[in-house]
CSV table of C-alpha atoms in Angstrom, one decimal:
chain,number,residue,atom,x,y,z
A,465,MET,CA,-196.9,21.2,-25.0
A,466,VAL,CA,-199.9,21.8,-22.9
A,467,PHE,CA,-201.8,24.1,-25.2
A,468,LEU,CA,-204.1,24.0,-28.1
A,469,ASN,CA,-202.4,24.2,-31.7
A,470,PRO,CA,-202.9,27.8,-33.4
A,471,PHE,CA,-204.5,28.2,-36.1
A,472,PRO,CA,-203.6,27.1,-39.4
A,473,ARG,CA,-202.7,30.6,-40.9
A,474,LYS,CA,-201.5,33.4,-38.6
A,475,GLY,CA,-204.4,36.7,-39.7
A,476,VAL,CA,-203.8,40.2,-40.6
A,477,LEU,CA,-204.3,42.3,-37.6
A,478,LEU,CA,-201.0,43.8,-36.6
A,479,LEU,CA,-200.2,46.2,-34.0
A,480,VAL,CA,-197.0,48.4,-33.1
A,481,ILE,CA,-195.2,47.5,-29.9
A,482,ALA,CA,-192.7,49.2,-28.3
A,483,SER,CA,-189.6,46.6,-27.9
A,484,MET,CA,-189.4,45.0,-24.3
A,485,GLN,CA,-186.6,43.2,-22.8
A,486,VAL,CA,-187.8,39.5,-20.4
A,487,ARG,CA,-186.3,40.2,-17.0
A,488,GLY,CA,-186.7,37.1,-15.8
A,489,GLU,CA,-188.5,35.0,-12.8
A,490,ASP,CA,-191.1,38.1,-12.3
A,491,MET,CA,-191.5,41.4,-14.3
A,492,ARG,CA,-191.1,44.0,-10.7
A,493,ARG,CA,-190.9,44.4,-7.5
A,494,ARG,CA,-192.5,46.2,-4.8
A,495,LYS,CA,-190.9,47.8,-1.1
A,496,HIS,CA,-193.5,45.7,0.4
A,497,MET,CA,-193.6,42.4,-1.4
A,498,LYS,CA,-192.0,39.6,0.9
A,499,VAL,CA,-190.8,36.0,-0.8
A,500,ILE,CA,-191.3,32.7,0.9
A,501,THR,CA,-190.7,29.0,-0.3
A,502,VAL,CA,-193.7,27.0,0.6
A,503,ALA,CA,-192.2,24.0,-1.4
A,504,ASP,CA,-188.9,22.4,-2.1
A,505,LYS,CA,-187.7,19.1,-3.5
A,506,GLU,CA,-188.2,17.4,0.7
A,507,GLN,CA,-191.9,18.7,0.2
A,508,PRO,CA,-193.0,19.2,-3.0
A,509,LEU,CA,-196.4,20.2,-4.5
A,510,LEU,CA,-198.2,17.1,-6.3
A,511,LEU,CA,-200.5,19.0,-9.3
A,512,ASP,CA,-203.3,18.4,-10.2
A,513,CYS,CA,-202.1,17.2,-13.6
A,514,GLY,CA,-199.8,14.5,-12.0
A,515,MET,CA,-196.3,16.2,-12.0
A,516,MET,CA,-194.4,17.8,-9.2
A,517,LEU,CA,-193.2,21.2,-8.4
A,518,PRO,CA,-189.5,21.0,-6.5
A,519,GLU,CA,-189.2,24.5,-5.6
A,520,ILE,CA,-192.2,27.0,-4.9
A,521,GLN,CA,-191.6,30.7,-3.7
A,522,ALA,CA,-194.7,32.4,-3.2
A,523,ALA,CA,-194.6,36.1,-3.5
A,524,TYR,CA,-197.1,38.3,-0.7
A,525,GLU,CA,-198.5,41.0,1.0
A,526,THR,CA,-199.8,41.3,4.1
A,527,TYR,CA,-201.5,44.7,5.4
A,528,GLY,CA,-202.7,45.4,9.2
A,529,LYS,CA,-202.1,43.9,12.1
A,530,LEU,CA,-202.4,39.9,13.1
A,531,SER,CA,-204.4,39.6,16.5
A,532,PRO,CA,-202.7,37.9,19.2
A,533,ALA,CA,-205.1,34.9,18.2
A,534,ARG,CA,-204.2,34.7,15.0
A,535,ASP,CA,-208.1,35.1,14.5
A,536,ASN,CA,-208.7,38.0,12.3
A,537,VAL,CA,-206.9,37.5,8.9
A,538,VAL,CA,-208.9,38.3,5.2
A,539,LEU,CA,-207.0,36.1,2.5
A,540,VAL,CA,-207.8,38.3,-0.9
A,541,VAL,CA,-207.1,36.9,-4.3
A,542,HIS,CA,-206.3,38.2,-7.4
A,543,ALA,CA,-207.6,37.9,-11.1
A,544,LEU,CA,-205.7,36.9,-14.2
A,545,THR,CA,-203.3,39.3,-14.6
A,546,GLY,CA,-203.5,40.6,-10.9
A,547,ASP,CA,-200.8,40.7,-8.0
A,548,SER,CA,-199.9,41.2,-4.6
A,549,HIS,CA,-200.8,44.4,-4.2
A,550,PRO,CA,-205.1,45.0,-4.1
A,551,ALA,CA,-204.0,48.4,-2.0
A,552,ALA,CA,-201.4,51.1,-1.4
A,553,HIS,CA,-199.2,50.8,1.8
A,554,ASP,CA,-199.1,54.4,2.6
A,555,ARG,CA,-199.8,57.4,0.7
A,556,ASP,CA,-196.5,57.2,-0.7
A,557,ASP,CA,-197.0,53.6,-2.1
A,558,GLU,CA,-198.4,52.8,-5.6
A,559,ILE,CA,-202.0,52.9,-5.9
A,560,GLY,CA,-203.4,49.2,-6.0
A,561,TRP,CA,-206.1,47.4,-7.8
A,562,TRP,CA,-208.4,47.1,-5.0
A,563,GLU,CA,-207.5,50.4,-3.5
A,564,PRO,CA,-211.9,51.2,-2.0
A,565,LEU,CA,-212.3,47.7,-1.2
A,566,VAL,CA,-208.6,47.3,1.4
A,567,GLY,CA,-207.2,50.0,4.1
A,568,PRO,CA,-208.5,51.6,6.9
A,569,GLY,CA,-212.1,52.6,7.3
A,570,CYS,CA,-213.0,50.3,4.3
A,571,PRO,CA,-215.0,47.5,3.6
A,572,ILE,CA,-212.2,45.2,4.3
A,573,ASP,CA,-210.3,47.2,7.1
A,574,THR,CA,-206.9,46.6,7.6
A,575,ASN,CA,-207.6,48.8,11.4
A,576,ILE,CA,-209.4,45.6,12.0
A,577,PHE,CA,-208.0,42.5,9.9
A,578,TYR,CA,-204.7,41.3,9.0
A,579,VAL,CA,-205.4,41.2,5.2
A,580,ILE,CA,-203.0,38.8,3.4
A,581,CYS,CA,-202.6,39.0,-0.7
A,582,SER,CA,-200.3,36.8,-2.5
A,583,ASN,CA,-199.3,36.1,-6.3
A,584,VAL,CA,-200.7,33.2,-7.9
A,585,LEU,CA,-198.8,30.0,-8.6
A,586,GLY,CA,-198.0,30.7,-12.6
A,587,GLY,CA,-198.0,34.2,-12.1
A,588,CYS,CA,-195.2,36.5,-13.6
A,589,GLN,CA,-194.9,38.9,-10.2
A,590,GLY,CA,-193.3,37.0,-7.3
A,591,THR,CA,-194.5,33.7,-7.5
A,592,THR,CA,-192.8,30.4,-9.1
A,593,GLY,CA,-194.1,30.3,-12.8
A,594,PRO,CA,-193.1,29.8,-16.5
A,595,ALA,CA,-190.2,32.8,-16.4
A,596,SER,CA,-188.6,31.2,-13.1
A,597,ILE,CA,-186.3,29.0,-13.2
A,598,ASN,CA,-186.3,25.2,-13.7
A,599,PRO,CA,-183.9,23.6,-10.8
A,600,ASP,CA,-183.2,20.7,-13.4
A,601,THR,CA,-181.8,22.5,-15.8
A,602,GLY,CA,-180.6,26.0,-14.4
A,603,HIS,CA,-182.8,27.8,-17.1
A,604,PRO,CA,-186.3,29.1,-17.5
A,605,TYR,CA,-189.6,26.8,-17.2
A,606,GLY,CA,-191.4,28.5,-20.3
A,607,ALA,CA,-193.3,25.7,-21.7
A,608,CYS,CA,-191.7,22.9,-19.8
A,609,PHE,CA,-193.9,24.5,-16.7
A,610,PRO,CA,-196.4,21.8,-15.8
A,611,GLN,CA,-200.2,23.0,-16.3
A,612,ILE,CA,-201.6,24.2,-13.3
A,613,THR,CA,-205.1,24.6,-12.2
A,614,ILE,CA,-207.0,27.1,-10.0
A,615,ARG,CA,-207.1,24.0,-7.0
A,616,ASP,CA,-203.2,24.2,-7.5
A,617,MET,CA,-203.2,28.3,-7.2
A,618,VAL,CA,-205.0,27.6,-4.1
A,619,ARG,CA,-202.8,24.6,-2.7
A,620,VAL,CA,-199.9,27.0,-2.7
A,621,GLN,CA,-202.0,29.7,-0.5
A,622,LYS,CA,-203.1,27.7,1.8
A,623,ARG,CA,-199.1,26.0,2.0
A,624,LEU,CA,-198.1,30.4,2.4
A,625,LEU,CA,-200.6,30.3,5.3
A,626,ASP,CA,-199.1,27.8,6.7
A,627,LYS,CA,-196.1,28.9,7.3
A,628,LEU,CA,-197.2,31.9,8.3
A,629,GLY,CA,-198.8,30.0,11.2
A,630,ILE,CA,-202.3,30.9,10.1
A,631,GLU,CA,-204.8,28.4,10.8
A,632,ARG,CA,-208.3,30.2,10.3
A,633,LEU,CA,-209.5,33.0,7.9
A,634,VAL,CA,-212.3,35.5,8.7
A,635,LEU,CA,-212.8,35.9,4.8
A,636,VAL,CA,-211.6,34.8,1.3
A,637,ILE,CA,-212.5,37.2,-1.2
A,638,GLY,CA,-211.4,37.5,-5.1
A,639,GLY,CA,-213.2,38.7,-8.3
A,640,SER,CA,-213.3,37.1,-11.8
A,641,MET,CA,-210.2,34.6,-11.2
A,642,GLY,CA,-210.0,35.0,-8.4
A,643,GLY,CA,-213.6,34.3,-7.7
A,644,MET,CA,-212.8,31.4,-8.5
A,645,GLN,CA,-210.0,30.7,-6.1
A,646,ALA,CA,-212.6,31.8,-2.8
A,647,LEU,CA,-214.8,29.1,-4.4
A,648,GLU,CA,-212.4,26.5,-4.6
A,649,TRP,CA,-211.1,27.6,-1.7
A,650,ALA,CA,-214.5,26.3,0.3
A,651,VAL,CA,-214.5,23.6,-1.0
A,652,THR,CA,-211.2,22.1,-0.5
A,653,TYR,CA,-210.5,23.7,2.7
A,654,PRO,CA,-214.2,24.0,4.1
A,655,ASP,CA,-213.1,24.2,7.8
A,656,MET,CA,-210.6,27.4,7.7
A,657,MET,CA,-212.8,29.8,6.9
A,658,ASP,CA,-216.3,32.0,8.2
A,659,GLY,CA,-217.3,33.2,4.3
A,660,ALA,CA,-216.3,33.3,1.2
A,661,ALA,CA,-216.8,36.0,-1.8
A,662,VAL,CA,-217.2,34.8,-4.8
A,663,ILE,CA,-217.4,38.2,-7.1
A,664,ALA,CA,-218.6,37.9,-11.2
A,665,ALA,CA,-216.8,34.1,-11.0
A,666,PRO,CA,-218.9,30.8,-12.0
A,667,GLY,CA,-218.5,27.7,-10.7
A,668,HIS,CA,-216.8,25.9,-13.6
A,669,THR,CA,-215.9,27.8,-17.0
A,670,THR,CA,-219.1,27.5,-19.4
A,671,PRO,CA,-217.4,27.1,-23.9
A,672,GLN,CA,-217.7,30.7,-24.8
A,673,ALA,CA,-215.6,31.7,-22.0
A,674,ILE,CA,-213.3,28.6,-23.2
A,675,ALA,CA,-213.5,30.3,-26.7
A,676,TYR,CA,-212.4,33.8,-26.1
A,677,ASN,CA,-209.6,32.4,-24.5
A,678,VAL,CA,-208.3,29.6,-27.1
A,679,VAL,CA,-208.1,32.7,-29.7
A,680,GLY,CA,-206.0,34.4,-27.0
A,681,ARG,CA,-203.6,31.6,-26.2
A,682,ARG,CA,-203.1,31.2,-30.3
A,683,ALA,CA,-202.4,34.7,-31.1
A,684,VAL,CA,-199.8,34.3,-28.7
A,685,MET,CA,-198.2,30.9,-30.2
A,686,LEU,CA,-198.7,32.3,-33.7
A,687,ASP,CA,-196.4,35.2,-33.0
A,688,PRO,CA,-192.9,33.6,-34.3
A,689,ALA,CA,-190.9,35.9,-31.2
A,690,TRP,CA,-192.9,33.2,-29.1
A,691,GLN,CA,-190.5,30.2,-30.5
A,692,GLU,CA,-192.0,27.8,-28.1
A,693,GLY,CA,-192.4,29.2,-25.1
A,694,ASN,CA,-188.1,29.6,-24.8
A,695,TYR,CA,-188.0,33.8,-26.1
A,696,TYR,CA,-186.2,34.2,-22.4
A,697,GLY,CA,-183.5,36.8,-22.9
A,698,SER,CA,-185.4,38.4,-26.1
A,699,GLN,CA,-188.1,39.9,-26.8
A,700,GLY,CA,-190.9,37.8,-26.6
A,701,PRO,CA,-193.9,37.6,-28.2
A,702,ALA,CA,-194.7,41.1,-27.9
A,703,GLU,CA,-197.5,41.5,-31.1
A,704,GLY,CA,-199.4,38.1,-29.9
A,705,LEU,CA,-199.2,39.2,-26.4
A,706,ALA,CA,-200.7,42.2,-27.3
A,707,ILE,CA,-203.6,41.3,-29.8
A,708,ALA,CA,-204.7,38.5,-26.8
A,709,ARG,CA,-205.0,41.1,-24.4
A,710,ALA,CA,-206.9,43.4,-26.5
A,711,LEU,CA,-209.4,40.4,-27.0
A,712,GLY,CA,-209.6,40.1,-23.2
A,713,MET,CA,-210.2,43.6,-23.0
A,714,ILE,CA,-213.7,43.3,-25.0
A,715,THR,CA,-214.7,40.1,-22.9
A,716,TYR,CA,-214.2,42.6,-20.3
A,717,GLN,CA,-216.6,45.4,-20.8
A,718,SER,CA,-219.8,46.2,-22.9
A,719,ASP,CA,-221.9,47.7,-25.8
A,720,ALA,CA,-223.1,50.2,-23.4
A,721,SER,CA,-219.9,50.6,-22.0
A,722,MET,CA,-217.6,50.8,-25.2
A,723,THR,CA,-220.4,53.2,-26.8
A,724,GLU,CA,-220.4,55.9,-23.8
A,725,LYS,CA,-216.8,55.5,-23.6
A,726,PHE,CA,-215.7,55.6,-27.4
A,727,GLY,CA,-219.2,56.0,-29.7
A,728,ARG,CA,-217.3,56.4,-33.2
A,729,LYS,CA,-214.6,59.3,-32.4
A,730,ARG,CA,-211.8,58.6,-34.5
A,731,ARG,CA,-208.0,60.2,-33.6
A,732,ASN,CA,-204.7,59.7,-35.6
A,733,ASP,CA,-206.6,57.9,-38.4
A,734,GLN,CA,-208.1,55.4,-35.9
A,735,PHE,CA,-211.7,54.9,-34.0
A,736,GLU,CA,-211.0,55.4,-30.6
A,737,ILE,CA,-211.8,52.0,-30.0
A,738,GLU,CA,-208.5,50.9,-32.0
A,739,ASN,CA,-206.4,53.3,-29.5
A,740,TYR,CA,-207.7,52.3,-26.7
A,741,LEU,CA,-207.3,48.3,-27.9
A,742,ASP,CA,-203.2,48.9,-28.6
A,743,TYR,CA,-202.8,51.2,-25.4
A,744,GLN,CA,-204.4,47.8,-23.0
A,745,GLY,CA,-202.0,45.6,-25.3
A,746,GLY,CA,-198.9,47.2,-25.2
A,747,SER,CA,-200.0,47.9,-21.7
A,748,LEU,CA,-199.5,44.3,-21.0
A,749,VAL,CA,-197.2,43.9,-22.8
A,750,LYS,CA,-195.1,45.6,-20.5
A,751,ARG,CA,-195.9,44.1,-17.2
A,752,PHE,CA,-196.6,40.9,-17.9
A,753,ASP,CA,-194.4,37.4,-19.2
A,754,ALA,CA,-196.8,36.1,-22.2
A,755,ASN,CA,-196.2,32.4,-21.0
A,756,ALA,CA,-197.5,33.2,-17.5
A,757,TYR,CA,-200.6,34.3,-19.4
A,758,LEU,CA,-201.1,31.4,-21.5
A,759,TYR,CA,-200.6,28.9,-18.2
A,760,LEU,CA,-203.4,31.2,-16.6
A,761,LEU,CA,-206.0,31.4,-19.3
A,762,LYS,CA,-205.7,27.4,-19.3
A,763,ALA,CA,-206.5,27.6,-15.6
A,764,LEU,CA,-209.3,29.9,-16.4
A,765,ASP,CA,-210.5,26.9,-18.9
A,766,LEU,CA,-209.7,24.2,-16.4
A,767,HIS,CA,-211.5,25.5,-13.6
A,768,ASP,CA,-215.0,23.4,-12.5
A,769,VAL,CA,-215.2,23.0,-8.7
A,770,SER,CA,-216.1,19.6,-9.0
A,771,ARG,CA,-213.2,18.4,-10.5
A,772,GLY,CA,-212.3,15.2,-8.3
A,773,TYR,CA,-215.5,14.5,-6.6
A,774,ALA,CA,-218.5,12.6,-7.8
A,775,SER,CA,-220.6,15.6,-9.2
A,776,TYR,CA,-220.8,18.9,-9.0
A,777,GLN,CA,-223.0,19.1,-5.5
A,778,ALA,CA,-221.3,16.7,-4.3
A,779,ALA,CA,-218.3,19.0,-4.5
A,780,LEU,CA,-220.8,22.2,-3.2
A,781,ARG,CA,-222.1,19.7,-0.6
A,782,ARG,CA,-218.2,20.3,1.5
A,783,VAL,CA,-218.9,24.3,1.9
A,784,LYS,CA,-219.6,25.1,5.5
A,785,ALA,CA,-218.7,28.5,5.2
A,786,ARG,CA,-221.4,31.5,4.4
A,787,VAL,CA,-221.0,32.1,0.6
A,788,LEU,CA,-221.9,35.8,-0.7
A,789,VAL,CA,-222.0,35.6,-5.0
A,790,ILE,CA,-221.8,38.6,-6.6
A,791,GLY,CA,-222.7,38.9,-10.4
A,792,VAL,CA,-222.6,42.1,-12.6
A,793,SER,CA,-225.3,43.1,-14.5
A,794,SER,CA,-223.6,43.5,-18.2
A,795,ASP,CA,-220.9,40.4,-17.8
A,796,ILE,CA,-220.5,39.2,-20.8
A,797,LEU,CA,-217.6,37.0,-19.9
A,798,TYR,CA,-219.2,35.2,-16.8
A,799,PRO,CA,-222.8,36.4,-17.2
A,800,PRO,CA,-225.1,36.5,-14.4
A,801,TYR,CA,-227.6,33.5,-14.4
A,802,GLN,CA,-224.1,32.0,-14.0
A,803,GLN,CA,-223.8,33.4,-10.4
A,804,GLN,CA,-227.7,32.8,-9.9
A,805,GLN,CA,-226.8,29.2,-10.9
A,806,LEU,CA,-223.8,28.9,-8.6
A,807,VAL,CA,-226.4,30.5,-5.7
A,808,LYS,CA,-228.8,28.1,-6.4
A,809,GLU,CA,-226.7,24.9,-6.4
A,810,LEU,CA,-224.9,25.9,-3.0
A,811,LYS,CA,-228.6,26.4,-1.8
A,812,ALA,CA,-229.9,22.8,-2.4
A,813,ALA,CA,-226.5,21.5,-1.2
A,814,GLY,CA,-227.1,23.1,2.1
A,815,VAL,CA,-224.8,26.1,1.6
A,816,ARG,CA,-225.7,29.7,3.2
A,817,ALA,CA,-225.7,31.5,0.2
A,818,GLU,CA,-226.5,34.4,-0.8
A,819,TYR,CA,-226.9,36.3,-4.7
A,820,SER,CA,-226.2,40.3,-5.6
A,821,GLU,CA,-225.7,41.9,-8.2
A,822,ILE,CA,-224.4,45.1,-9.8
A,823,GLU,CA,-226.2,47.0,-11.7
A,824,SER,CA,-223.6,48.2,-14.3
A,825,CYS,CA,-223.0,49.4,-17.8
A,826,HIS,CA,-218.8,48.7,-17.5
A,827,GLY,CA,-219.3,44.5,-18.3
A,828,HIS,CA,-217.2,41.9,-16.5
A,829,ASP,CA,-214.9,45.3,-15.1
A,830,GLY,CA,-217.5,46.1,-13.0
A,831,PHE,CA,-216.3,44.7,-9.8
A,832,LEU,CA,-212.7,47.0,-10.8
A,833,ILE,CA,-215.1,50.1,-11.0
A,834,ASP,CA,-218.3,50.4,-9.3
A,835,PHE,CA,-217.3,50.3,-6.1
A,836,PRO,CA,-219.7,52.7,-4.7
A,837,VAL,CA,-221.8,49.5,-5.5
A,838,LEU,CA,-219.9,47.0,-4.2
A,839,ARG,CA,-218.4,48.6,-1.3
A,840,PRO,CA,-221.8,47.8,0.7
A,841,MET,CA,-222.4,45.0,-0.6
A,842,VAL,CA,-219.5,43.9,0.6
A,843,ASP,CA,-219.5,45.2,3.9
A,844,ARG,CA,-223.1,44.4,4.7
A,845,PHE,CA,-221.3,41.1,4.0
A,846,ILE,CA,-218.3,41.0,6.5
A,847,ARG,CA,-220.5,42.5,8.7
A,848,SER,CA,-222.6,39.4,8.7
A,849,ILE,CA,-219.9,37.0,9.4
A,850,LEU,CA,-218.1,38.5,11.9
A,851,PRO,CA,-218.3,36.8,15.4
A,852,THR,CA,-219.3,40.6,16.9
A,853,PRO,CA,-220.0,43.6,15.9
A,854,ALA,CA,-217.1,46.1,14.6
A,855,LEU,CA,-217.3,49.3,13.7
A,856,LEU,CA,-215.7,50.1,10.1
A,857,THR,CA,-215.9,54.1,10.6
A,858,ARG,CA,-211.8,54.4,11.0
A,859,HIS,CA,-210.6,56.9,8.8
A,860,SER,CA,-209.1,55.7,5.4
A,861,LEU,CA,-206.2,56.4,2.9
A,862,PHE,CA,-207.9,56.3,0.1
A,863,ARG,CA,-208.3,59.8,-1.5
A,864,PRO,CA,-212.0,60.3,-2.8
A,865,ALA,CA,-210.5,62.6,-5.4
A,866,ASP,CA,-208.6,59.3,-7.0
A,867,LEU,CA,-211.9,57.5,-7.7
A,868,ALA,CA,-212.3,58.7,-11.1
A,869,TYR,CA,-208.6,58.1,-11.9
A,870,LEU,CA,-209.1,54.7,-10.7
A,871,GLY,CA,-212.0,53.9,-12.5
A,872,ALA,CA,-209.9,54.0,-16.0
A,873,ARG,CA,-206.9,52.4,-14.5
A,874,LEU,CA,-208.1,49.4,-12.7
A,875,VAL,CA,-209.7,48.1,-15.7
A,876,THR,CA,-206.0,47.2,-17.1
A,877,GLU,CA,-205.0,45.0,-14.0
A,878,ILE,CA,-207.6,42.1,-14.5
């Protein structure tokens, strides 16, 4: 096993979760999602842990039109439980998790850019992960899936781009775990992009963030329904995953945001904050694989761009792209001092880096809620890295009336 041993005794916290039948390799598919093989027995992927993955499928979605020169590509990378669907493809499509940023007339303008977003390695939304079939056994990998890192995710994305014939990126952008990937891209493939936007993410994960993840993993592993990771075909560890998600949701917010939203209001003999955490836990159980959650949390813990290099500075000196780093003022998961320190270290390494901060009471979730603040930051940075000025004024598919709805909904997609 690649995970820490669970707590010696099970806690008393119980959540009532509706039963869910685990549905095999991925949890849902969309009509615009494509799947491509990026590794096979002839070209397996060597992981940071030293193990090989003999077969990897990558799920991805694209927006806009690729230019004849193939020089207008933006790679959007998602956070922990996100997927390849940052925005709707048309008015009849499901709303995405970064709708106000991606689309016609948005900062990442699909009238100008060809946008690619893929589900990460280890996920459960179409890309190979623990729920995928192990070709050596004919059964789901489960806990036999090798441990992965953020860098491994980036290597899979690079293979995807190679398959698509993409040799250059205008921008790599993401928030939270997506921000870690964006930074890893800039370090691992420094000659491939003009810019990288690292939002609400550090250069390496600190002990407090690791501590949250340790408790989340143990909650899942203490659930008897986890069955050492071999629960496929049964309900799975619904209670444990729901508790882990509840903990995560606490770290994504702040005292001010919780006080504003919930106060001490009660409903159904519970405080509203309890109802909220129950709902968020149950919602994740319906759409996410518990083993994938475990592996991705561990990948967050292992995040350190200096891994494999002589030093942190040696890793950052590899970066050639311009880098925008954005923090959220009330973030308790990856506090803004971490982004400020990253910019300081990048500049010391000779990188053209800049810092912006989202003033927000919403905590880590600010990068999924405070779009009126985030949009101009991203727009300005994109304009600054383009070789020629671009007019980002075309009509957008985003419906302004959806903004309040998005603010409530998108926080469930981290």
